[in-house]
Coordinates of C-alpha atoms in Angstrom, one line a residue:
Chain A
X1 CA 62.5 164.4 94.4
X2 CA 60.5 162.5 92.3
X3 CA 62.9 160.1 92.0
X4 CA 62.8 159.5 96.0
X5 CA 59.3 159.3 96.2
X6 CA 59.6 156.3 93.5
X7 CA 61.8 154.7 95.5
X8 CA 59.7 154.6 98.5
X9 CA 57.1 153.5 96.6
X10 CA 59.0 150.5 94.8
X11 CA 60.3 150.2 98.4
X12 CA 56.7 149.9 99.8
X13 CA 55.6 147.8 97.6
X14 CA 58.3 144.9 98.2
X15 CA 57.9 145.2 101.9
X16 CA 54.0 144.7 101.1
X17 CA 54.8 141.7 98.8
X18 CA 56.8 140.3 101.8
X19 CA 54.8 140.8 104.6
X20 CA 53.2 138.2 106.4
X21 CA 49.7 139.6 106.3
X22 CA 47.9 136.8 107.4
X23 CA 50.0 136.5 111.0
X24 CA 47.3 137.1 112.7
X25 CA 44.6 135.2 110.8
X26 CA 43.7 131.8 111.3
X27 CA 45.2 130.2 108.2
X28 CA 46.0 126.6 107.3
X29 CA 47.7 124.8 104.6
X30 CA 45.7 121.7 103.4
X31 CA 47.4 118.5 101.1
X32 CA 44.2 117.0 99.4
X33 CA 43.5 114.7 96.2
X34 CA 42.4 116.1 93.1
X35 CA 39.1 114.1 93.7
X36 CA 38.3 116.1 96.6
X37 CA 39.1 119.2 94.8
X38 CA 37.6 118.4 91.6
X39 CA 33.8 117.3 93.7
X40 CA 33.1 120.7 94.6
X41 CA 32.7 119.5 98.2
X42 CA 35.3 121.7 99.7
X43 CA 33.8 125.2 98.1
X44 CA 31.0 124.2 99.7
X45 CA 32.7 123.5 103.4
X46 CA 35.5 126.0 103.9
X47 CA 33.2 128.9 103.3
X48 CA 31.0 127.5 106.2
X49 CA 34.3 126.9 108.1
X50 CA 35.0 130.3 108.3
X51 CA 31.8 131.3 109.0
X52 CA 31.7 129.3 112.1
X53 CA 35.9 129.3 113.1
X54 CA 37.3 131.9 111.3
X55 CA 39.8 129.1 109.8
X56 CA 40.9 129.7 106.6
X57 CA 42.5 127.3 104.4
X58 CA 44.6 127.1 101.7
X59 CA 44.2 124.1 99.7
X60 CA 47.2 121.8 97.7
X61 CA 45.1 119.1 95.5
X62 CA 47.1 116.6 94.2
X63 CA 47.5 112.6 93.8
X64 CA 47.0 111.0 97.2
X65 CA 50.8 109.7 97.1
X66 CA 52.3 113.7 96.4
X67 CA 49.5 114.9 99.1
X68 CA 51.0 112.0 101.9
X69 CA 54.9 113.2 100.8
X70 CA 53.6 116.9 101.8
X71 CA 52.8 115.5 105.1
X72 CA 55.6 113.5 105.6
X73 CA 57.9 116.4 104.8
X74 CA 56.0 119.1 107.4
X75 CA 55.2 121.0 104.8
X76 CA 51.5 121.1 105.4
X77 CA 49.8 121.2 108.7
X78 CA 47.1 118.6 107.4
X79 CA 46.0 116.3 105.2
X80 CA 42.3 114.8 103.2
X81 CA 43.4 111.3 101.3
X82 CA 41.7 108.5 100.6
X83 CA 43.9 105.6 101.0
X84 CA 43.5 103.7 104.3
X85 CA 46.3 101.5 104.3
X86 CA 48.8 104.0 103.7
X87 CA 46.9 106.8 105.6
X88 CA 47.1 104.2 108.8
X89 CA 50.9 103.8 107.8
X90 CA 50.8 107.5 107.6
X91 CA 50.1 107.4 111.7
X92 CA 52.1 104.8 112.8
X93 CA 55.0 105.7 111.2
X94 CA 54.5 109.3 113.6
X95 CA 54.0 112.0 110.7
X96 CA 50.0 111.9 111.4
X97 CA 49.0 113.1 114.7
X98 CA 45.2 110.8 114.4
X99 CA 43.2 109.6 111.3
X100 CA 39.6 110.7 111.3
X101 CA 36.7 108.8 109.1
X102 CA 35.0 111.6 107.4
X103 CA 32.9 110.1 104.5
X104 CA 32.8 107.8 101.7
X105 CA 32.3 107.9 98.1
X106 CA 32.2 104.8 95.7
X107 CA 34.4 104.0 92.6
X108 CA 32.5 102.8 89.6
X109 CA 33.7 101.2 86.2
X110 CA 32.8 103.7 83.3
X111 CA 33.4 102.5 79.6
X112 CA 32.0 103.3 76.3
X113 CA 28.6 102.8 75.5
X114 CA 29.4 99.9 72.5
X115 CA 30.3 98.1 75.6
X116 CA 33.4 95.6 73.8
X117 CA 33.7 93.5 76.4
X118 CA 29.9 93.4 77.9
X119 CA 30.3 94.1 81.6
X120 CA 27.0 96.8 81.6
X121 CA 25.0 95.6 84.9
X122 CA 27.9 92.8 85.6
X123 CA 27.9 94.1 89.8
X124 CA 30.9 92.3 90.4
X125 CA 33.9 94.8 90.5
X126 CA 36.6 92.0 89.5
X127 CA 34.3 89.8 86.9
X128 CA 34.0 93.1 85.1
X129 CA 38.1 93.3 84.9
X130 CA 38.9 89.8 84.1
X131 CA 36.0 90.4 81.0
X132 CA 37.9 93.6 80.2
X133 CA 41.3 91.5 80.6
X134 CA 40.0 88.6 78.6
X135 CA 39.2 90.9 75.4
X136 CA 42.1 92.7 75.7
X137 CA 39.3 96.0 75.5
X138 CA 41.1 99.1 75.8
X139 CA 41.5 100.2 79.7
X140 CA 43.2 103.8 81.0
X141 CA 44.8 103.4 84.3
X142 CA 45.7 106.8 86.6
X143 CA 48.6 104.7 86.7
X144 CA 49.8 108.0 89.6
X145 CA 50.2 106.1 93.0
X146 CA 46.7 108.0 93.5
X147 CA 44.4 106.7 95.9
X148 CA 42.3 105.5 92.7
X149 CA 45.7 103.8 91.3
X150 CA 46.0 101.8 94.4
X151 CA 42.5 100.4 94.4
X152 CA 42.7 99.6 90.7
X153 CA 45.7 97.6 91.4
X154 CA 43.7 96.2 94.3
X155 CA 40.7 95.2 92.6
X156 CA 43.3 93.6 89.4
X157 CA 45.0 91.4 92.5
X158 CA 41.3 90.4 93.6
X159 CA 40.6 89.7 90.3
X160 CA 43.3 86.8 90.0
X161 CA 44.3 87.6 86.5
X162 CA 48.1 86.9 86.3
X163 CA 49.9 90.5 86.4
X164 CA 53.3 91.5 85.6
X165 CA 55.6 93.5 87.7
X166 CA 58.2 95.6 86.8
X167 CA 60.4 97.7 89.1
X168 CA 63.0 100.1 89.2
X169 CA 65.9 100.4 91.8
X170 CA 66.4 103.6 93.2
X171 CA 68.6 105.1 96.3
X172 CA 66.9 106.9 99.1
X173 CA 68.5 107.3 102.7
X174 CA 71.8 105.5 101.2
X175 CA 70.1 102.3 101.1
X176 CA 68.9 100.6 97.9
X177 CA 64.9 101.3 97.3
X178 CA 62.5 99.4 94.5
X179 CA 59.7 101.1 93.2
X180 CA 57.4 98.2 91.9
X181 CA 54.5 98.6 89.2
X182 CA 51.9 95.9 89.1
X183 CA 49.7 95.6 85.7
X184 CA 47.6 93.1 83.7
X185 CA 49.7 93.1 80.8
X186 CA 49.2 94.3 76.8
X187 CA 51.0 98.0 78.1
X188 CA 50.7 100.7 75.7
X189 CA 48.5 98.3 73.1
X190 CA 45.4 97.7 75.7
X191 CA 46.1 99.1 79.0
X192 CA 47.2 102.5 79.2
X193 CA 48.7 103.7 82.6
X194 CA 49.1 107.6 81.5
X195 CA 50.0 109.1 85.5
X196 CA 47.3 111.7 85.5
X197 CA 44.8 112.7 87.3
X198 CA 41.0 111.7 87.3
X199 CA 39.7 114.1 84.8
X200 CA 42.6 113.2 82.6
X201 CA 41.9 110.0 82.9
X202 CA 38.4 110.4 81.9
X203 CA 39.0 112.5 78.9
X204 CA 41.7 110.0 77.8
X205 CA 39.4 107.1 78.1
X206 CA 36.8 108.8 76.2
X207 CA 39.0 110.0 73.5
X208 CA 40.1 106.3 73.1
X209 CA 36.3 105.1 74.0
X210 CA 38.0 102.7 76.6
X211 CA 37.2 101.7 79.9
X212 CA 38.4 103.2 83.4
X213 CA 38.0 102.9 87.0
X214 CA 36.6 106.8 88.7
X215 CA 35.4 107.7 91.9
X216 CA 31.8 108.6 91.2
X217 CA 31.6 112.3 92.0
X218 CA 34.1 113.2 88.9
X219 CA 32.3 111.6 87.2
X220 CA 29.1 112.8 87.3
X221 CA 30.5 116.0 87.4
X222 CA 32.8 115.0 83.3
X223 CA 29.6 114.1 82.8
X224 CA 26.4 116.2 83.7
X225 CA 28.4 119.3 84.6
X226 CA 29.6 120.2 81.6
X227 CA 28.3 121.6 78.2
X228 CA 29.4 118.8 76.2
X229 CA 28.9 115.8 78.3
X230 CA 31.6 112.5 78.3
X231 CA 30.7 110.3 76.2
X232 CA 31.2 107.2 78.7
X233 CA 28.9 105.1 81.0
X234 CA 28.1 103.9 84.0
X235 CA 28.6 100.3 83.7
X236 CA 29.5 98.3 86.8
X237 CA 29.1 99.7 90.1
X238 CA 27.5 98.9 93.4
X239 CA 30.5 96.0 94.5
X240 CA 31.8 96.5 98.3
X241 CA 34.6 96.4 96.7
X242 CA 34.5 99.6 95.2
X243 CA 34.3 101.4 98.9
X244 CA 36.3 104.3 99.4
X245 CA 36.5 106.0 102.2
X246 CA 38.4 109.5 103.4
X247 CA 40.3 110.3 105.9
X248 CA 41.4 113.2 107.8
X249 CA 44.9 113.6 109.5
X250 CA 46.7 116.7 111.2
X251 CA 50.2 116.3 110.9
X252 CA 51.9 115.5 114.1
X253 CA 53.1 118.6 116.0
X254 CA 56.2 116.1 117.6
X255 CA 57.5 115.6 114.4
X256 CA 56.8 119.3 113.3
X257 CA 57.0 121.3 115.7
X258 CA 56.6 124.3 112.9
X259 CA 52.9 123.2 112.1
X260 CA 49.4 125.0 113.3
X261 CA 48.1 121.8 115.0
X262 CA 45.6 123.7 117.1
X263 CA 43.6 125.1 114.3
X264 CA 44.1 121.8 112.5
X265 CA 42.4 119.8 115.0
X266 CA 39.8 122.2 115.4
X267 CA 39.1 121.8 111.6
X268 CA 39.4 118.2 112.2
X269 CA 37.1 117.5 114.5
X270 CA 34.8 120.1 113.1
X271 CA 34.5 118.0 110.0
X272 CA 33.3 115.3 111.9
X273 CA 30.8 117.2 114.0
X274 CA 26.7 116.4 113.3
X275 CA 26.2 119.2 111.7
X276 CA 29.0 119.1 109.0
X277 CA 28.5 115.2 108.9
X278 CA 24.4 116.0 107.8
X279 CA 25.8 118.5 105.0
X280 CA 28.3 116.0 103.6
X281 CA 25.0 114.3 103.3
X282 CA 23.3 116.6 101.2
X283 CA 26.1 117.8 98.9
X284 CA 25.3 116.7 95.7
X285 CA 26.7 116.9 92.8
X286 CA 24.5 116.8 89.3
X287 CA 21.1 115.9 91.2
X288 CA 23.1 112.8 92.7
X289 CA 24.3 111.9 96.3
X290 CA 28.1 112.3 96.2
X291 CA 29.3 111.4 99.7
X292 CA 28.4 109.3 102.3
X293 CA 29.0 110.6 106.1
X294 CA 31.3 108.0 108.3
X295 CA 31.5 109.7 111.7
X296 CA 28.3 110.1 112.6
X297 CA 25.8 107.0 112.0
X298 CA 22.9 108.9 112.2
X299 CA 23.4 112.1 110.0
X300 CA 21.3 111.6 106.8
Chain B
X1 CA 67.8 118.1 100.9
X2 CA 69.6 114.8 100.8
X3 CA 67.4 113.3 98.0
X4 CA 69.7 115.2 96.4
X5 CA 72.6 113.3 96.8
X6 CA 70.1 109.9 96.7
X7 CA 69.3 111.7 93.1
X8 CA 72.4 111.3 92.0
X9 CA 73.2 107.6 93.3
X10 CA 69.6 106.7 92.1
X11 CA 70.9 108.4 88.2
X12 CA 74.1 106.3 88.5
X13 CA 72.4 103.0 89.3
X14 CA 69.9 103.5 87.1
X15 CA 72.3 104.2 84.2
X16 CA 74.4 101.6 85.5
X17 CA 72.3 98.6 85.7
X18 CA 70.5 99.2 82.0
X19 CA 67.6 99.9 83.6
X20 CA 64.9 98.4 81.1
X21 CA 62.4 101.0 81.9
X22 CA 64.7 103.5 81.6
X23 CA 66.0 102.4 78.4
X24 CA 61.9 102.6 76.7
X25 CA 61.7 106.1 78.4
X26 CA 64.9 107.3 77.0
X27 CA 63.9 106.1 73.6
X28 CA 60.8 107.4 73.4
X29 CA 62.5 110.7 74.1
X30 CA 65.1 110.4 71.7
X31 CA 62.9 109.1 69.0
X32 CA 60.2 111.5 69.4
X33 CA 62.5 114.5 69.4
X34 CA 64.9 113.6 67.0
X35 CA 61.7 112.8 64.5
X36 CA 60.2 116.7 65.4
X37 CA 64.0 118.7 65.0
X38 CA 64.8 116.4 61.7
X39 CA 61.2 118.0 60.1
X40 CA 61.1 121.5 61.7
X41 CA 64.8 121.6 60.1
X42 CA 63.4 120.2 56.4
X43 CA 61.0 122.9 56.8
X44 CA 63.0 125.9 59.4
X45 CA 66.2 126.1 57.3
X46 CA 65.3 126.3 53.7
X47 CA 62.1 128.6 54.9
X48 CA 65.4 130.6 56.5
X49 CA 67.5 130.7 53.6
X50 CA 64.7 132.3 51.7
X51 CA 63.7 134.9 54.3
X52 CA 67.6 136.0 54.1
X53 CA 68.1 135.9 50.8
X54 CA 64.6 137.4 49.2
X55 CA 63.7 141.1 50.1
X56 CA 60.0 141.4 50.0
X57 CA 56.9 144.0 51.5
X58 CA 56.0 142.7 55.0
X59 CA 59.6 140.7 55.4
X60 CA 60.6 143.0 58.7
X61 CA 56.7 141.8 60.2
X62 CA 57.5 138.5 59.3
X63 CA 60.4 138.3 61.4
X64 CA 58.8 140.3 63.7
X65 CA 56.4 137.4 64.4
X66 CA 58.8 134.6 63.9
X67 CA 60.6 136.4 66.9
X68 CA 57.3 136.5 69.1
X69 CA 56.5 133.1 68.4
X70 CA 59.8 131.9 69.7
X71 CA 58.1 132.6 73.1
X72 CA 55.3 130.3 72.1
X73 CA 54.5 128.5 75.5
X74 CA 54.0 124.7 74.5
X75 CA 50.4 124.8 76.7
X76 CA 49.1 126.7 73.8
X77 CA 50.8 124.7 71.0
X78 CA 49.2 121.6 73.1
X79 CA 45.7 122.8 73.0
X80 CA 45.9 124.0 69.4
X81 CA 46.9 120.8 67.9
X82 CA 44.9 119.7 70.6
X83 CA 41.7 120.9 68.9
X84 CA 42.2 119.2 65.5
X85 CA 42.6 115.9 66.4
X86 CA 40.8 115.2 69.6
X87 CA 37.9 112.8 68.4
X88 CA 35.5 115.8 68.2
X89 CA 38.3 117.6 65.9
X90 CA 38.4 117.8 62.3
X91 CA 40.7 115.5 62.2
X92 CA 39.6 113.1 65.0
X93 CA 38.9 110.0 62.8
X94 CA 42.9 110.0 62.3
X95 CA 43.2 109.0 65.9
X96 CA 46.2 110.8 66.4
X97 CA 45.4 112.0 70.2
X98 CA 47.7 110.2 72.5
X99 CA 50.3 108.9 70.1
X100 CA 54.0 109.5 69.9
X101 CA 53.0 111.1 65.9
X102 CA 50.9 113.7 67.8
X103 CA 53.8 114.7 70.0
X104 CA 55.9 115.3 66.8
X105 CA 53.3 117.2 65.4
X106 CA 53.3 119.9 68.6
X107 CA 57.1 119.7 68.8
X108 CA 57.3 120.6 65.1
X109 CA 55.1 123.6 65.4
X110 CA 57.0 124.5 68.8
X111 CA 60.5 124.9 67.0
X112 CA 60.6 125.8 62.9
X113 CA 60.4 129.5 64.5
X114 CA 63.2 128.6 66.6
X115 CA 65.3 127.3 63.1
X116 CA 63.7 129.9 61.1
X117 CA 64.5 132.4 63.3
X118 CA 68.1 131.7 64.1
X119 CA 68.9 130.3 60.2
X120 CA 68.3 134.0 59.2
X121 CA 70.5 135.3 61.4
X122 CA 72.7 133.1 60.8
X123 CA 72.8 134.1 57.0
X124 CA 72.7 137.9 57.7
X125 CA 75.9 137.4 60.3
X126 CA 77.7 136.5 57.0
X127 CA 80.4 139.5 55.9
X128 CA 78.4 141.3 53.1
X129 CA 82.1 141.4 51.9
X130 CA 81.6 137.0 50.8
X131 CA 78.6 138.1 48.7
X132 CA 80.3 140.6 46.2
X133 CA 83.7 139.0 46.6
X134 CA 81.4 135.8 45.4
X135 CA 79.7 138.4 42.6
X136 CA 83.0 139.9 41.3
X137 CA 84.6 136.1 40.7
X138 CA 81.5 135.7 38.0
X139 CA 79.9 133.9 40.7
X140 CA 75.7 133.5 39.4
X141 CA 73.3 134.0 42.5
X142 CA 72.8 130.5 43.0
X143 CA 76.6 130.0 43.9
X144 CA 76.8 133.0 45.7
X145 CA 73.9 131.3 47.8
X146 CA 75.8 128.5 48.3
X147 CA 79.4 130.5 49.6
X148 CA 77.1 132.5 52.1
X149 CA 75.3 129.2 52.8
X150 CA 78.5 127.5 53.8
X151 CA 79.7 129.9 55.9
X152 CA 76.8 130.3 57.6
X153 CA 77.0 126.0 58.0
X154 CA 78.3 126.2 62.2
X155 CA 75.5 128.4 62.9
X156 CA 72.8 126.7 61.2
X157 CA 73.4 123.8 63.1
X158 CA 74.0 125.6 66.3
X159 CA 70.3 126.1 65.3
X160 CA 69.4 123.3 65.0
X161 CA 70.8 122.1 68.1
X162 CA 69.1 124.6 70.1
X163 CA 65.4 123.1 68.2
X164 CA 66.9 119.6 69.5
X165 CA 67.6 121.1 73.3
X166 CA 63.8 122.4 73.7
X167 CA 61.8 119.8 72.4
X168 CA 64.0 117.3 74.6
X169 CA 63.2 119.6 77.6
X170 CA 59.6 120.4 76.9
X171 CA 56.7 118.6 78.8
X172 CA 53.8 120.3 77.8
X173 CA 53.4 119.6 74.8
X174 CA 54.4 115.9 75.3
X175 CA 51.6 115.4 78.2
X176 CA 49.1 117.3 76.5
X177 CA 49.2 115.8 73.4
X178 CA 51.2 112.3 74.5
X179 CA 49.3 111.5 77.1
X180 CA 52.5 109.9 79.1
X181 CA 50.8 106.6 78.7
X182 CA 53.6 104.5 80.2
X183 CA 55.6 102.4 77.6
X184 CA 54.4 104.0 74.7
X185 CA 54.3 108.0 74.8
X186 CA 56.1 108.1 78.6
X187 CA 59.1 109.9 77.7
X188 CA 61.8 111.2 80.3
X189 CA 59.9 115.0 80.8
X190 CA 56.2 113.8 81.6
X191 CA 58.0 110.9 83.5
X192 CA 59.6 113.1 85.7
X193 CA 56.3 115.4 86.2
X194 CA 54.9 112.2 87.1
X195 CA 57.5 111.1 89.6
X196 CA 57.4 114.6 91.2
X197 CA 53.5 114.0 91.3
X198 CA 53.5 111.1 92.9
X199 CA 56.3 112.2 95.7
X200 CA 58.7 110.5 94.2
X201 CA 61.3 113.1 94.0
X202 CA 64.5 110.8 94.4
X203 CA 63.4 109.4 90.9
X204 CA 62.3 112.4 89.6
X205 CA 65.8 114.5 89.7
X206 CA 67.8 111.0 88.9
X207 CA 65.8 111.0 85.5
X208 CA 66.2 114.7 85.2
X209 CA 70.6 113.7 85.7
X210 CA 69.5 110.9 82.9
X211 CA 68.6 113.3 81.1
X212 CA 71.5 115.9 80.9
X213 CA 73.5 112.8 80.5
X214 CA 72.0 112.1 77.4
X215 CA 72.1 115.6 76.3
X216 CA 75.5 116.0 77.3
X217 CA 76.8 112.4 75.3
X218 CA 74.6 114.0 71.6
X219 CA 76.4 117.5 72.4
X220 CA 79.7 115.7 72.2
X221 CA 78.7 113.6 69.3
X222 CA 77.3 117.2 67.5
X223 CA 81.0 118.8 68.5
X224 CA 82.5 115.8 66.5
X225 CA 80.7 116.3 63.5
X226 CA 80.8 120.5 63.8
X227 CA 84.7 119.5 64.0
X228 CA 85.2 117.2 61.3
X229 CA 83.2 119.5 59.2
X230 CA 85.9 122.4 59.7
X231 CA 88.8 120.1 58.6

């Protein structure tokens, strides 16, 4: 007897486990960056979205290139990047249904505070690198395909310091594929490419008191937002070049049929909508403006 | 699915054309780990041999906790070593965070258990027979040490071996402590990790096939020696 009533319990339990309880709730699986993760923004948002939609969504946060791939394969029903080329690639190639501005942030240049290679106050993004180049001052790359990777390596072209490129021949889809890195030189002695994320980046650069591209909001939140603050600087920022905007793409339901493309337009264009576009506006993050609202001119 | 089968192409080619990349990665693995089992086994099998052999109060705890710390989970061994020598540790002015000596350091901790451990049962497998057959020939305990010692010789190394197969494997401790700062502590774990990161899972697997390769040609060289040693 009591060994029955076990067994319907154990029995219970694994149909419980299995059960798709949220069938009939409104939820949505999300690919984002770390960066948008790490900002706070979103704790801030989906709460609100599910106040006003009843939307829920589960969130994925990794590098820009890993969130992309989970688009690409269907296994999300949308995705929050910032990398416009490739995002607009993302589109035409058919896996994004539409790309939506949402906001902007800015990347800055953060070093140590002895300053080797004297760029504090220098505004110009790619003076600052060929400086950091020229002194062979120690510099820790994401060096992950991120969205921040692909502007570093951006900003390094602009910068017309000679770089080296090494790549690696793969297969994919039968045919023959090369995987190309692009860096300044000195790897392993001066530039460190270490494949993390942003945080990781920022503790390694202040462990090795080097300097490092970030977008602004981890920063300030490595910086003010913890008990013991990094020990790195602010010391170029302000270039044009250091733009970087987000973008917003449900995954296309004609390559997917599977995904919820409904609710993730509705989330979609609700991130873009006045209201949500003033409160982008007013996150901030350590007593400092994180974001910058794109879709909507007006919304301060 | 089929990245599966690109995987494997990818592994081939890559092996096959000498990729130079490859080649650094692969070395940094094989440098790094051999380094870590060479020390742990300095340390793991004579700290063995003298578990086995000695009886002492508090010997059954002690193995006890050697046992328990053979599920040591290198995140923990990471942020331990972590601790001393990140530049607000004790030992930050070292500036061991981020090097390849760091990563031996956490690979070292992760497997003396493992060679402690598996060095004592090694001895206590031994026929209690070879010990007083050992005693009535006049042998002194010293060469009775030695007998049980050398017949004990295929499992020690098995021992060892087994140290060698996890730190190869492990990619926490190398990431945390490494940094997998490419073409100096990038070895083939946190290189995959990083691949798989960046949606590259094509490369990913192929270095994870690189990597059994490798395994597979040191287990063959091992058998040779294990071999030879019997003859």
């Amino acid at each position: 007897m009591k060994k029955g009533l076990l067994f319907i319990h154990a029995a219970a339990l694994v149909i419980l486990a299995f059960s798709p309880v949220d069938a009939a709730e409104k939820v949505i699986k999300m690919s984002t960056t770390t960066s948008t993760e790490n900002s706070g923004l979103l704790d801030v948002l989906l709460p609100e979205l599910e106040k006003d939609t009843g939307i829920k969504i589960k969130v994925f946060a990794k590098g820009t290139g890993a969130a992309i791939r989970d688009g690409t394969d269907g296994n999300v029903d949308i995705i929050f990047v910032h990398a416009k080329a490739r995002e607009d690639k993302f589109v035409a190639d058919g896996y994004g249904a539409y790309r939506l501005g949402v906001m902007h942030n800015d990347f800055v240049i953060v070093g140590p505070a002895a300053d080797p290679a004297a760029i504090k106050g220098k505004k110009d993004a790619t003076r600052a690198l060929r400086m950091i180049a020229g002194k062979e001052a120690p510099f820790v790359s994401r060096g992950d395909d991120s969205g921040t990777h692909t502007k570093e390596q951006a900003l390094w072209k602009a910068s017309g310091i000679p770089l080296t490129t090494t790549s690696t021949e793969i297969v994919s889809k039968g045919k023959k594929k090369k995987l190309s890195f692009v860096y300044p030189g000195g790897l392993g002695k001066w530039y460190f490419s270490i494949g993390q994320g942003m945080g990781k980046t920022l503790t390694y650069a202040e462990e090795k008191q080097a300097y490092a591209l970030t977008d602004r909001g981890t920063y300030l939140n490595y910086k003010f937002g913890r008990e013991q603050g990094l020990d790195l600087d602010i010391l170029c920022e302000g270039d044009s070049l250091l733009f970087n905007p987000y973008g917003i793409i449900p995954v296309n339901p004609k390559k997917y049929p599977h995904v919820k493309f409904d609710l993730a337009d509705q989330f979609a264009k609700w991130l873009v909508s006045p209201r949500i576009q003033a409160m982008i506006a007013r996150y901030q993050i350590q007593g400092h403006q994180a974001f910058y609202p794109d879709a909507v001119s007006d919304a301060k | 699915m089929e990245f599966l089968l690109d995987s494997l192409f990818s592994a081939l080619l890559l092996l096959w054309s000498i990729d130079p990349e490859l080649v650094e990665i692969v070395s940094v693995s094989l440098k790094v780990s051999s380094s870590s089992t060479i020390i742990a086994s300095i340390v793991g099998v004579p700290a063995g041999l003298l578990i086995a052999f000695r009886e002492f109060p508090g010997k059954r705890l002690l193995i006890t906790t050697l046992n328990t710390l053979l599920a040591l989970p290198t995140v923990v061994v990471g942020l331990f070593v972590y601790a001393f020598i990140s530049r607000r540790g004790i030992l930050g002015v070292l500036d061991l965070l981020y090097t390849q000596k760091a990563m031996i350091i956490g690979q070292v901790i992760l497997i003396i258990p493992i060679i402690t451990v598996f060095t004592i049962s090694a001895i206590s497998r031994i026929d209690e027979r070879y010990r007083k057959t050992a005693m009535t020939l006049g042998a002194d305990a010293l060469q009775t040490a030695w007998v049980i010692i050398r017949e004990a010789r295929f499992a020690i190394v098995a021992a060892v071996i087994a140290a060698f197969g996890r730190v190869i494997a492990e990619v926490g401790i190398s990431m945390m402590l490494g940094g997998n700062a490419k073409g100096f502590t990038r070895n083939m774990t946190t290189a995959m990790a990083l691949e798989y990161d960046k949606g590259e899972f094509v490369l990913s697997v192929a270095l994870g096939i690189v990597l059994l390769t490798v395994s597979f040609g040191l287990n063959i060289f091992f058998n040779y020696i294990q071999g030879r040693a019997r003859v």
